[in-house]
Amino acid sequence: MNVASIVQVLATAAWLLVGGAVVFGVMTAARGGKLGAVIPLVIGAVVFAIVLSATAAGLVFVQPEERAIVISALQPKGYRTQALEPGLQWIVPFMENTQTYTISRRTYTMSAVAQEGQKAGDDAIQARTKDGQQVSIDASVIYSIDPAKIIDLHIAWQSRYEDGLVRPSVRGIIRDIVSQYSVEEVVSTKRVQMEKEITDSIALSFKDNSLLLAQFVMRDVHFSKEYAAAVEQKQIAEQQAQQAALVVQSKKQEAEQARQVAQGKADATVIASEAEGKAKIIQAEAEAKSRLVQADAEAKALKLLADQLKNNPELLQYTYVQKLGDKVQVMLVPSGSPYLFQLPDAATKAVTTPATPAK
């Protein structure tokens, strides 16, 4: 309870005291008593009540979230040009009174859900899009009174600003801007842009009428049953198309995997063939080198042998005899040969062939 309220209570009590004093005086007079002592009591009570009433009428306590407009019979325009700030304020008793306004933020909601908004029943905003589709929009505006323009608001709207300004201006702006977009843009592609345009337009309208817009909220968008069914069919078709695309993609992946497997086998065959060819080349080169080495060794051996034969001619015949088999029993020696060979077994094992008689 603030000071102004306390003074008002005291003033009420004083007037009750005045009433009690008057009743007491009447009862005293009825019993034939003297009123000399009662009259001063009544006069004192009346004066005290008047003072308290005047004080209570002149004191105004303004809450922190409020501003007070002073309606004055002493001002040329009928009101003070400055609103009363929060705290305990003084006005001229019985010549001025106040009208308080709350400057804290408030929310005004228009919704299709019953009891959700300020109006009972379906209060959604009905609008038509650029392509002729009917949409129903649930929306809320969060706003407050501009403290610097509260007197202008009082003069223009008084306490009617919510029903007379906020509601019709918001609904009209939403309808106008929605009509500039197609239903698909309202739903998805340009919804953010549309909300920004609505917010800017409402903020400008409120500013011109002493209000401040804190936030615009487009809560929901509803469509006609026909359009909802068409959207559902479209979504089903898109899902089917996506599934078909996934099947095609899967087949492509399987084909690509098969191609990669075949390519891998082909690459492996090529690599194996190349490795085999290289191995054969290496083997052939090794054999060729081996033959070259062998041929070189044989050439060197023949050269050494030739040198030896040149110096020792008899070595050739000796080598020839050494190569003869053990079973050789008859040897033909050229006539005039200077060499003699001892063949002891030849004489003992010789077979005499009978001479054929001449005819």
mmCIF file of C-alpha atoms in Angstrom:
data_model
loop_
_atom_site.group_PDB
_atom_site.id
_atom_site.type_symbol
_atom_site.label_atom_id
_atom_site.label_comp_id
_atom_site.label_asym_id
_atom_site.label_seq_id
_atom_site.Cartn_x
_atom_site.Cartn_y
_atom_site.Cartn_z
ATOM 1 C CA MET A 1 0.000 0.000 0.000
ATOM 2 C CA ASN A 2 1.450 3.407 -1.024
ATOM 3 C CA VAL A 3 1.187 6.770 0.729
ATOM 4 C CA ALA A 4 -1.697 8.014 -1.408
ATOM 5 C CA SER A 5 -3.723 4.926 -0.521
ATOM 6 C CA ILE A 6 -2.984 5.376 3.176
ATOM 7 C CA VAL A 7 -4.112 9.003 3.079
ATOM 8 C CA GLN A 8 -7.258 7.957 1.250
ATOM 9 C CA VAL A 9 -7.996 5.410 3.989
ATOM 10 C CA LEU A 10 -7.447 8.071 6.643
ATOM 11 C CA ALA A 11 -9.767 10.464 4.830
ATOM 12 C CA THR A 12 -12.463 7.797 4.737
ATOM 13 C CA ALA A 13 -11.970 7.159 8.430
ATOM 14 C CA ALA A 14 -12.248 10.901 9.101
ATOM 15 C CA TRP A 15 -15.579 11.090 7.348
ATOM 16 C CA LEU A 16 -16.779 8.127 9.345
ATOM 17 C CA LEU A 17 -15.707 10.060 12.416
ATOM 18 C CA VAL A 18 -17.721 13.038 11.217
ATOM 19 C CA GLY A 19 -20.734 10.816 10.788
ATOM 20 C CA GLY A 20 -20.260 9.410 14.267
ATOM 21 C CA ALA A 21 -19.981 12.896 15.766
ATOM 22 C CA VAL A 22 -23.176 13.993 14.048
ATOM 23 C CA VAL A 23 -25.023 10.914 15.313
ATOM 24 C CA PHE A 24 -23.705 11.563 18.809
ATOM 25 C CA GLY A 25 -24.890 15.184 18.682
ATOM 26 C CA VAL A 26 -28.351 14.182 17.500
ATOM 27 C CA MET A 27 -28.680 11.618 20.271
ATOM 28 C CA THR A 28 -27.492 14.158 22.846
ATOM 29 C CA ALA A 29 -30.004 16.723 21.649
ATOM 30 C CA ALA A 30 -32.763 14.113 21.746
ATOM 31 C CA ARG A 31 -32.030 13.407 25.403
ATOM 32 C CA GLY A 32 -32.134 17.136 26.139
ATOM 33 C CA GLY A 33 -28.427 17.392 26.660
ATOM 34 C CA LYS A 34 -26.246 20.351 25.883
ATOM 35 C CA LEU A 35 -24.634 20.554 22.406
ATOM 36 C CA GLY A 36 -21.890 22.916 23.432
ATOM 37 C CA ALA A 37 -19.326 20.161 23.680
ATOM 38 C CA VAL A 38 -20.609 18.227 20.666
ATOM 39 C CA ILE A 39 -20.494 21.038 18.080
ATOM 40 C CA PRO A 40 -16.720 21.637 18.333
ATOM 41 C CA LEU A 41 -16.201 17.875 17.986
ATOM 42 C CA VAL A 42 -18.291 17.750 14.828
ATOM 43 C CA ILE A 43 -16.601 20.816 13.335
ATOM 44 C CA GLY A 44 -13.156 19.425 14.094
ATOM 45 C CA ALA A 45 -14.022 16.077 12.527
ATOM 46 C CA VAL A 46 -15.352 17.786 9.394
ATOM 47 C CA VAL A 47 -12.250 19.954 9.011
ATOM 48 C CA PHE A 48 -9.972 16.948 9.541
ATOM 49 C CA ALA A 49 -11.913 14.901 6.986
ATOM 50 C CA ILE A 50 -11.815 17.719 4.425
ATOM 51 C CA VAL A 51 -8.055 18.137 4.835
ATOM 52 C CA LEU A 52 -7.432 14.423 4.492
ATOM 53 C CA SER A 53 -9.760 14.172 1.500
ATOM 54 C CA ALA A 54 -8.036 17.087 -0.225
ATOM 55 C CA THR A 55 -4.661 15.564 0.496
ATOM 56 C CA ALA A 56 -5.783 12.168 -0.780
ATOM 57 C CA ALA A 57 -7.204 13.786 -3.928
ATOM 58 C CA GLY A 58 -3.927 15.582 -4.579
ATOM 59 C CA LEU A 59 -1.550 12.655 -4.033
ATOM 60 C CA VAL A 60 -0.953 10.230 -6.912
ATOM 61 C CA PHE A 61 1.413 7.294 -6.769
ATOM 62 C CA VAL A 62 2.544 6.115 -10.227
ATOM 63 C CA GLN A 63 3.803 2.536 -10.473
ATOM 64 C CA PRO A 64 7.156 1.841 -12.215
ATOM 65 C CA GLU A 65 5.412 0.227 -15.219
ATOM 66 C CA GLU A 66 2.941 3.123 -15.566
ATOM 67 C CA ARG A 67 2.697 6.686 -16.816
ATOM 68 C CA ALA A 68 -0.118 9.055 -15.798
ATOM 69 C CA ILE A 69 -1.892 11.639 -17.954
ATOM 70 C CA VAL A 70 -3.132 14.646 -15.943
ATOM 71 C CA ILE A 71 -6.549 15.928 -16.987
ATOM 72 C CA SER A 72 -6.606 19.496 -15.688
ATOM 73 C CA ALA A 73 -9.275 22.190 -15.489
ATOM 74 C CA LEU A 74 -6.471 24.692 -14.982
ATOM 75 C CA GLN A 75 -4.655 24.048 -18.292
ATOM 76 C CA PRO A 76 -5.644 25.766 -21.560
ATOM 77 C CA LYS A 77 -5.794 22.451 -23.461
ATOM 78 C CA GLY A 78 -7.395 20.579 -20.613
ATOM 79 C CA TYR A 79 -4.331 18.434 -19.846
ATOM 80 C CA ARG A 80 -0.756 18.755 -18.757
ATOM 81 C CA THR A 81 1.772 18.478 -21.581
ATOM 82 C CA GLN A 82 4.008 16.174 -19.522
ATOM 83 C CA ALA A 83 2.949 12.792 -18.204
ATOM 84 C CA LEU A 84 3.637 11.975 -14.580
ATOM 85 C CA GLU A 85 6.690 9.766 -14.025
ATOM 86 C CA PRO A 86 6.791 6.808 -11.590
ATOM 87 C CA GLY A 87 6.704 7.708 -7.904
ATOM 88 C CA LEU A 88 4.622 9.891 -5.571
ATOM 89 C CA GLN A 89 3.256 12.898 -7.468
ATOM 90 C CA TRP A 90 1.047 15.876 -6.577
ATOM 91 C CA ILE A 91 -1.911 17.272 -8.513
ATOM 92 C CA VAL A 92 -4.381 20.037 -7.686
ATOM 93 C CA PRO A 93 -7.151 18.464 -5.626
ATOM 94 C CA PHE A 94 -10.587 18.443 -7.174
ATOM 95 C CA MET A 95 -9.282 20.383 -10.188
ATOM 96 C CA GLU A 96 -7.166 17.654 -11.755
ATOM 97 C CA ASN A 97 -7.368 13.901 -12.109
ATOM 98 C CA THR A 98 -5.207 11.266 -13.773
ATOM 99 C CA GLN A 99 -5.503 8.522 -16.368
ATOM 100 C CA THR A 100 -2.804 5.857 -16.062
ATOM 101 C CA TYR A 101 -1.425 3.707 -18.887
ATOM 102 C CA THR A 102 0.765 0.619 -18.611
ATOM 103 C CA ILE A 103 3.925 0.885 -20.705
ATOM 104 C CA SER A 104 5.122 -2.687 -20.129
ATOM 105 C CA ARG A 105 5.061 -5.103 -23.050
ATOM 106 C CA ARG A 106 1.926 -7.050 -23.872
ATOM 107 C CA THR A 107 1.008 -9.720 -26.408
ATOM 108 C CA TYR A 108 -1.967 -9.698 -28.725
ATOM 109 C CA THR A 109 -2.695 -13.097 -30.298
ATOM 110 C CA MET A 110 -4.999 -14.048 -33.166
ATOM 111 C CA SER A 111 -5.364 -17.808 -33.473
ATOM 112 C CA ALA A 112 -7.599 -20.470 -34.947
ATOM 113 C CA VAL A 113 -7.468 -22.335 -31.629
ATOM 114 C CA ALA A 114 -10.318 -21.403 -29.330
ATOM 115 C CA GLN A 115 -9.389 -19.557 -26.118
ATOM 116 C CA GLU A 116 -5.794 -19.126 -27.273
ATOM 117 C CA GLY A 117 -6.103 -15.517 -28.392
ATOM 118 C CA GLN A 118 -7.858 -12.388 -27.165
ATOM 119 C CA LYS A 119 -11.027 -13.333 -29.063
ATOM 120 C CA ALA A 120 -12.995 -16.505 -28.400
ATOM 121 C CA GLY A 121 -13.323 -19.002 -31.236
ATOM 122 C CA ASP A 122 -11.462 -19.031 -34.538
ATOM 123 C CA ASP A 123 -9.705 -15.669 -34.784
ATOM 124 C CA ALA A 124 -7.071 -16.586 -37.403
ATOM 125 C CA ILE A 125 -6.346 -14.118 -40.208
ATOM 126 C CA GLN A 126 -7.846 -15.216 -43.523
ATOM 127 C CA ALA A 127 -5.760 -14.130 -46.517
ATOM 128 C CA ARG A 128 -5.475 -14.994 -50.200
ATOM 129 C CA THR A 129 -2.134 -15.562 -51.922
ATOM 130 C CA LYS A 130 -0.985 -14.235 -55.281
ATOM 131 C CA ASP A 131 -1.990 -17.475 -56.990
ATOM 132 C CA GLY A 132 -5.471 -17.447 -55.467
ATOM 133 C CA GLN A 133 -5.006 -19.920 -52.605
ATOM 134 C CA GLN A 134 -6.812 -19.287 -49.327
ATOM 135 C CA VAL A 135 -4.550 -19.400 -46.260
ATOM 136 C CA SER A 136 -5.293 -19.001 -42.569
ATOM 137 C CA ILE A 137 -2.557 -17.429 -40.447
ATOM 138 C CA ASP A 138 -2.095 -17.532 -36.666
ATOM 139 C CA ALA A 139 -0.071 -14.540 -35.486
ATOM 140 C CA SER A 140 0.980 -12.640 -32.372
ATOM 141 C CA VAL A 141 2.349 -9.138 -31.883
ATOM 142 C CA ILE A 142 4.377 -8.140 -28.844
ATOM 143 C CA TYR A 143 4.257 -4.390 -28.338
ATOM 144 C CA SER A 144 4.213 -1.567 -25.794
ATOM 145 C CA ILE A 145 3.183 2.077 -25.495
ATOM 146 C CA ASP A 146 5.868 4.613 -26.368
ATOM 147 C CA PRO A 147 6.395 6.529 -23.073
ATOM 148 C CA ALA A 148 7.479 9.640 -24.966
ATOM 149 C CA LYS A 149 4.193 9.740 -26.926
ATOM 150 C CA ILE A 150 1.739 8.591 -24.313
ATOM 151 C CA ILE A 151 -0.170 11.893 -24.372
ATOM 152 C CA ASP A 152 -0.643 11.603 -28.153
ATOM 153 C CA LEU A 153 -1.924 8.052 -27.654
ATOM 154 C CA HIS A 154 -4.394 9.261 -25.030
ATOM 155 C CA ILE A 155 -5.688 12.027 -27.266
ATOM 156 C CA ALA A 156 -6.012 9.771 -30.337
ATOM 157 C CA TRP A 157 -7.078 6.442 -28.874
ATOM 158 C CA GLN A 158 -7.509 6.561 -25.088
ATOM 159 C CA SER A 159 -7.888 2.959 -23.938
ATOM 160 C CA ARG A 160 -9.309 1.829 -27.304
ATOM 161 C CA TYR A 161 -5.919 1.429 -28.995
ATOM 162 C CA GLU A 162 -5.842 -2.372 -28.786
ATOM 163 C CA ASP A 163 -9.185 -3.024 -30.461
ATOM 164 C CA GLY A 164 -9.152 0.128 -32.554
ATOM 165 C CA LEU A 165 -5.530 0.121 -33.754
ATOM 166 C CA VAL A 166 -3.508 -3.006 -32.973
ATOM 167 C CA ARG A 167 -5.978 -5.621 -34.157
ATOM 168 C CA PRO A 168 -7.211 -4.076 -37.430
ATOM 169 C CA SER A 169 -3.827 -2.743 -38.559
ATOM 170 C CA VAL A 170 -2.052 -6.081 -37.994
ATOM 171 C CA ARG A 171 -4.727 -8.077 -39.798
ATOM 172 C CA GLY A 172 -4.832 -5.659 -42.721
ATOM 173 C CA ILE A 173 -1.046 -5.555 -43.152
ATOM 174 C CA ILE A 174 -0.797 -9.355 -43.095
ATOM 175 C CA ARG A 175 -3.493 -9.685 -45.764
ATOM 176 C CA ASP A 176 -1.855 -7.077 -48.003
ATOM 177 C CA ILE A 177 1.619 -8.617 -47.860
ATOM 178 C CA VAL A 178 0.468 -12.248 -48.169
ATOM 179 C CA SER A 179 -1.326 -11.295 -51.393
ATOM 180 C CA GLN A 180 2.081 -10.457 -52.918
ATOM 181 C CA TYR A 181 3.403 -14.029 -52.532
ATOM 182 C CA SER A 182 2.437 -17.400 -53.947
ATOM 183 C CA VAL A 183 1.320 -20.138 -51.607
ATOM 184 C CA GLU A 184 4.604 -22.038 -52.029
ATOM 185 C CA GLU A 185 6.548 -18.899 -51.137
ATOM 186 C CA VAL A 186 4.372 -18.399 -48.063
ATOM 187 C CA VAL A 187 5.016 -21.979 -47.000
ATOM 188 C CA SER A 188 8.749 -22.223 -47.491
ATOM 189 C CA THR A 189 10.877 -20.400 -50.026
ATOM 190 C CA LYS A 190 10.178 -16.786 -49.017
ATOM 191 C CA ARG A 191 8.520 -17.107 -45.623
ATOM 192 C CA VAL A 192 11.351 -15.350 -43.796
ATOM 193 C CA GLN A 193 11.318 -12.485 -46.281
ATOM 194 C CA MET A 194 7.538 -12.175 -45.960
ATOM 195 C CA GLU A 195 7.715 -12.121 -42.154
ATOM 196 C CA LYS A 196 10.321 -9.352 -42.319
ATOM 197 C CA GLU A 197 8.108 -7.247 -44.580
ATOM 198 C CA ILE A 198 5.157 -7.734 -42.239
ATOM 199 C CA THR A 199 7.295 -6.819 -39.221
ATOM 200 C CA ASP A 200 8.602 -3.641 -40.864
ATOM 201 C CA SER A 201 5.119 -2.542 -41.943
ATOM 202 C CA ILE A 202 3.574 -3.152 -38.514
ATOM 203 C CA ALA A 203 6.452 -1.366 -36.789
ATOM 204 C CA LEU A 204 5.938 1.691 -39.011
ATOM 205 C CA SER A 205 2.181 1.709 -38.403
ATOM 206 C CA PHE A 206 2.671 1.403 -34.638
ATOM 207 C CA LYS A 207 5.303 4.127 -34.585
ATOM 208 C CA ASP A 208 2.912 6.555 -36.263
ATOM 209 C CA ASN A 209 0.367 5.795 -33.538
ATOM 210 C CA SER A 210 2.564 6.050 -30.413
ATOM 211 C CA LEU A 211 3.242 2.311 -30.076
ATOM 212 C CA LEU A 212 6.482 0.324 -30.166
ATOM 213 C CA LEU A 213 6.616 -3.111 -31.841
ATOM 214 C CA ALA A 214 8.892 -5.552 -30.016
ATOM 215 C CA GLN A 215 8.273 -8.653 -32.147
ATOM 216 C CA PHE A 216 5.946 -10.122 -34.745
ATOM 217 C CA VAL A 217 5.417 -13.888 -34.598
ATOM 218 C CA MET A 218 3.765 -15.819 -37.426
ATOM 219 C CA ARG A 219 2.747 -18.826 -35.391
ATOM 220 C CA ASP A 220 1.231 -21.073 -38.034
ATOM 221 C CA VAL A 221 -0.122 -21.183 -41.585
ATOM 222 C CA HIS A 222 -3.150 -23.322 -42.492
ATOM 223 C CA PHE A 223 -4.354 -24.192 -45.990
ATOM 224 C CA SER A 224 -7.591 -25.273 -47.564
ATOM 225 C CA LYS A 225 -8.356 -29.003 -47.585
ATOM 226 C CA GLU A 226 -7.997 -29.117 -51.379
ATOM 227 C CA TYR A 227 -4.546 -27.564 -51.323
ATOM 228 C CA ALA A 228 -3.447 -29.741 -48.403
ATOM 229 C CA ALA A 229 -4.490 -32.832 -50.397
ATOM 230 C CA ALA A 230 -2.596 -31.556 -53.454
ATOM 231 C CA VAL A 231 0.504 -30.932 -51.339
ATOM 232 C CA GLU A 232 0.252 -34.427 -49.881
ATOM 233 C CA GLN A 233 -0.001 -35.956 -53.369
ATOM 234 C CA LYS A 234 2.973 -33.903 -54.483
ATOM 235 C CA GLN A 235 5.015 -35.069 -51.514
ATOM 236 C CA ILE A 236 4.076 -38.680 -52.239
ATOM 237 C CA ALA A 237 5.134 -38.255 -55.876
ATOM 238 C CA GLU A 238 8.404 -36.648 -54.783
ATOM 239 C CA GLN A 239 9.077 -39.502 -52.365
ATOM 240 C CA GLN A 240 8.395 -42.054 -55.089
ATOM 241 C CA ALA A 241 10.692 -40.169 -57.445
ATOM 242 C CA GLN A 242 13.372 -40.114 -54.761
ATOM 243 C CA GLN A 243 12.975 -43.858 -54.215
ATOM 244 C CA ALA A 244 13.262 -44.471 -57.969
ATOM 245 C CA ALA A 245 16.336 -42.279 -58.069
ATOM 246 C CA LEU A 246 17.815 -44.279 -55.193
ATOM 247 C CA VAL A 247 17.151 -47.534 -57.081
ATOM 248 C CA VAL A 248 18.824 -46.128 -60.197
ATOM 249 C CA GLN A 249 21.731 -44.917 -58.112
ATOM 250 C CA SER A 250 22.020 -48.341 -56.484
ATOM 251 C CA LYS A 251 22.073 -50.041 -59.894
ATOM 252 C CA LYS A 252 24.703 -47.609 -61.080
ATOM 253 C CA GLN A 253 26.799 -48.371 -58.022
ATOM 254 C CA GLU A 254 26.442 -52.108 -58.581
ATOM 255 C CA ALA A 255 27.434 -51.687 -62.235
ATOM 256 C CA GLU A 256 30.363 -49.543 -61.204
ATOM 257 C CA GLN A 257 31.448 -52.142 -58.661
ATOM 258 C CA ALA A 258 31.221 -54.894 -61.307
ATOM 259 C CA ARG A 259 33.200 -52.736 -63.714
ATOM 260 C CA GLN A 260 35.840 -52.092 -61.091
ATOM 261 C CA VAL A 261 36.055 -55.828 -60.292
ATOM 262 C CA ALA A 262 36.450 -56.647 -64.000
ATOM 263 C CA GLN A 263 38.953 -53.859 -64.385
ATOM 264 C CA GLY A 264 40.841 -55.184 -61.378
ATOM 265 C CA LYS A 265 40.971 -58.666 -62.870
ATOM 266 C CA ALA A 266 42.099 -57.271 -66.205
ATOM 267 C CA ASP A 267 44.733 -55.178 -64.493
ATOM 268 C CA ALA A 268 45.868 -58.238 -62.531
ATOM 269 C CA THR A 269 46.112 -60.259 -65.770
ATOM 270 C CA VAL A 270 48.105 -57.502 -67.431
ATOM 271 C CA ILE A 271 50.371 -57.210 -64.430
ATOM 272 C CA ALA A 272 50.867 -60.998 -64.333
ATOM 273 C CA SER A 273 51.593 -61.053 -68.077
ATOM 274 C CA GLU A 274 54.019 -58.191 -67.737
ATOM 275 C CA ALA A 275 55.681 -59.910 -64.790
ATOM 276 C CA GLU A 276 55.907 -63.198 -66.716
ATOM 277 C CA GLY A 277 57.311 -61.413 -69.757
ATOM 278 C CA LYS A 278 59.852 -59.601 -67.641
ATOM 279 C CA ALA A 279 60.780 -62.892 -65.971
ATOM 280 C CA LYS A 280 61.316 -64.521 -69.373
ATOM 281 C CA ILE A 281 63.368 -61.569 -70.525
ATOM 282 C CA ILE A 282 65.471 -61.770 -67.390
ATOM 283 C CA GLN A 283 65.863 -65.546 -67.841
ATOM 284 C CA ALA A 284 66.798 -65.124 -71.515
ATOM 285 C CA GLU A 285 69.276 -62.421 -70.638
ATOM 286 C CA ALA A 286 70.737 -64.680 -67.946
ATOM 287 C CA GLU A 287 70.992 -67.599 -70.381
ATOM 288 C CA ALA A 288 72.552 -65.366 -73.001
ATOM 289 C CA LYS A 289 75.068 -64.086 -70.492
ATOM 290 C CA SER A 290 75.733 -67.670 -69.382
ATOM 291 C CA ARG A 291 76.345 -68.734 -72.987
ATOM 292 C CA LEU A 292 78.601 -65.778 -73.548
ATOM 293 C CA VAL A 293 80.570 -66.682 -70.465
ATOM 294 C CA GLN A 294 80.711 -70.344 -71.530
ATOM 295 C CA ALA A 295 81.693 -69.433 -75.069
ATOM 296 C CA ASP A 296 84.334 -67.109 -73.771
ATOM 297 C CA ALA A 297 85.652 -69.839 -71.493
ATOM 298 C CA GLU A 298 85.672 -72.366 -74.361
ATOM 299 C CA ALA A 299 87.398 -69.867 -76.604
ATOM 300 C CA LYS A 300 90.030 -69.290 -73.988
ATOM 301 C CA ALA A 301 90.396 -73.055 -73.504
ATOM 302 C CA LEU A 302 90.755 -73.633 -77.284
ATOM 303 C CA LYS A 303 93.289 -70.852 -77.454
ATOM 304 C CA LEU A 304 95.291 -72.446 -74.684
ATOM 305 C CA LEU A 305 94.957 -75.850 -76.409
ATOM 306 C CA ALA A 306 96.041 -74.387 -79.706
ATOM 307 C CA ASP A 307 99.053 -72.854 -78.035
ATOM 308 C CA GLN A 308 99.940 -76.204 -76.483
ATOM 309 C CA LEU A 309 99.502 -78.094 -79.773
ATOM 310 C CA LYS A 310 101.632 -75.568 -81.492
ATOM 311 C CA ASN A 311 104.422 -76.187 -79.043
ATOM 312 C CA ASN A 312 103.785 -79.984 -78.703
ATOM 313 C CA PRO A 313 102.357 -81.553 -81.884
ATOM 314 C CA GLU A 314 102.498 -85.063 -80.357
ATOM 315 C CA LEU A 315 99.958 -83.985 -77.765
ATOM 316 C CA LEU A 316 97.170 -84.294 -80.307
ATOM 317 C CA GLN A 317 97.888 -87.979 -81.003
ATOM 318 C CA TYR A 318 98.236 -88.674 -77.325
ATOM 319 C CA THR A 319 94.926 -87.099 -76.618
ATOM 320 C CA TYR A 320 93.374 -89.107 -79.408
ATOM 321 C CA VAL A 321 94.658 -92.358 -77.966
ATOM 322 C CA GLN A 322 93.420 -91.390 -74.522
ATOM 323 C CA LYS A 323 89.923 -90.948 -75.893
ATOM 324 C CA LEU A 324 89.805 -94.484 -77.349
ATOM 325 C CA GLY A 325 87.646 -97.016 -75.571
ATOM 326 C CA ASP A 326 89.005 -99.937 -73.554
ATOM 327 C CA LYS A 327 87.563 -102.527 -75.955
ATOM 328 C CA VAL A 328 89.421 -101.334 -79.011
ATOM 329 C CA GLN A 329 91.429 -104.351 -80.321
ATOM 330 C CA VAL A 330 92.264 -103.410 -83.887
ATOM 331 C CA MET A 331 93.835 -100.163 -84.863
ATOM 332 C CA LEU A 332 94.670 -99.036 -88.337
ATOM 333 C CA VAL A 333 97.861 -97.107 -88.491
ATOM 334 C CA PRO A 334 98.743 -95.155 -91.565
ATOM 335 C CA SER A 335 101.667 -96.455 -93.485
ATOM 336 C CA GLY A 336 104.876 -94.802 -92.708
ATOM 337 C CA SER A 337 103.682 -93.777 -89.233
ATOM 338 C CA PRO A 338 106.593 -93.249 -86.911
ATOM 339 C CA TYR A 339 104.558 -94.299 -83.862
ATOM 340 C CA LEU A 340 104.447 -97.757 -82.303
ATOM 341 C CA PHE A 341 101.642 -98.829 -79.991
ATOM 342 C CA GLN A 342 101.887 -101.768 -77.664
ATOM 343 C CA LEU A 343 98.741 -103.836 -77.923
ATOM 344 C CA PRO A 344 99.454 -106.935 -75.876
ATOM 345 C CA ASP A 345 95.911 -108.133 -75.779
ATOM 346 C CA ALA A 346 95.493 -107.756 -79.537
ATOM 347 C CA ALA A 347 97.886 -110.601 -80.286
ATOM 348 C CA THR A 348 96.327 -112.998 -77.887
ATOM 349 C CA LYS A 349 92.774 -112.139 -78.730
ATOM 350 C CA ALA A 350 93.186 -111.784 -82.472
ATOM 351 C CA VAL A 351 90.943 -113.875 -84.569
ATOM 352 C CA THR A 352 92.485 -115.453 -87.618
ATOM 353 C CA THR A 353 90.290 -115.368 -90.569
ATOM 354 C CA PRO A 354 90.803 -118.275 -92.912
ATOM 355 C CA ALA A 355 91.974 -117.285 -96.295
ATOM 356 C CA THR A 356 89.660 -117.935 -99.052
ATOM 357 C CA PRO A 357 91.279 -120.200 -101.702
ATOM 358 C CA ALA A 358 91.738 -118.653 -104.975
ATOM 359 C CA LYS A 359 89.841 -120.088 -107.720
#
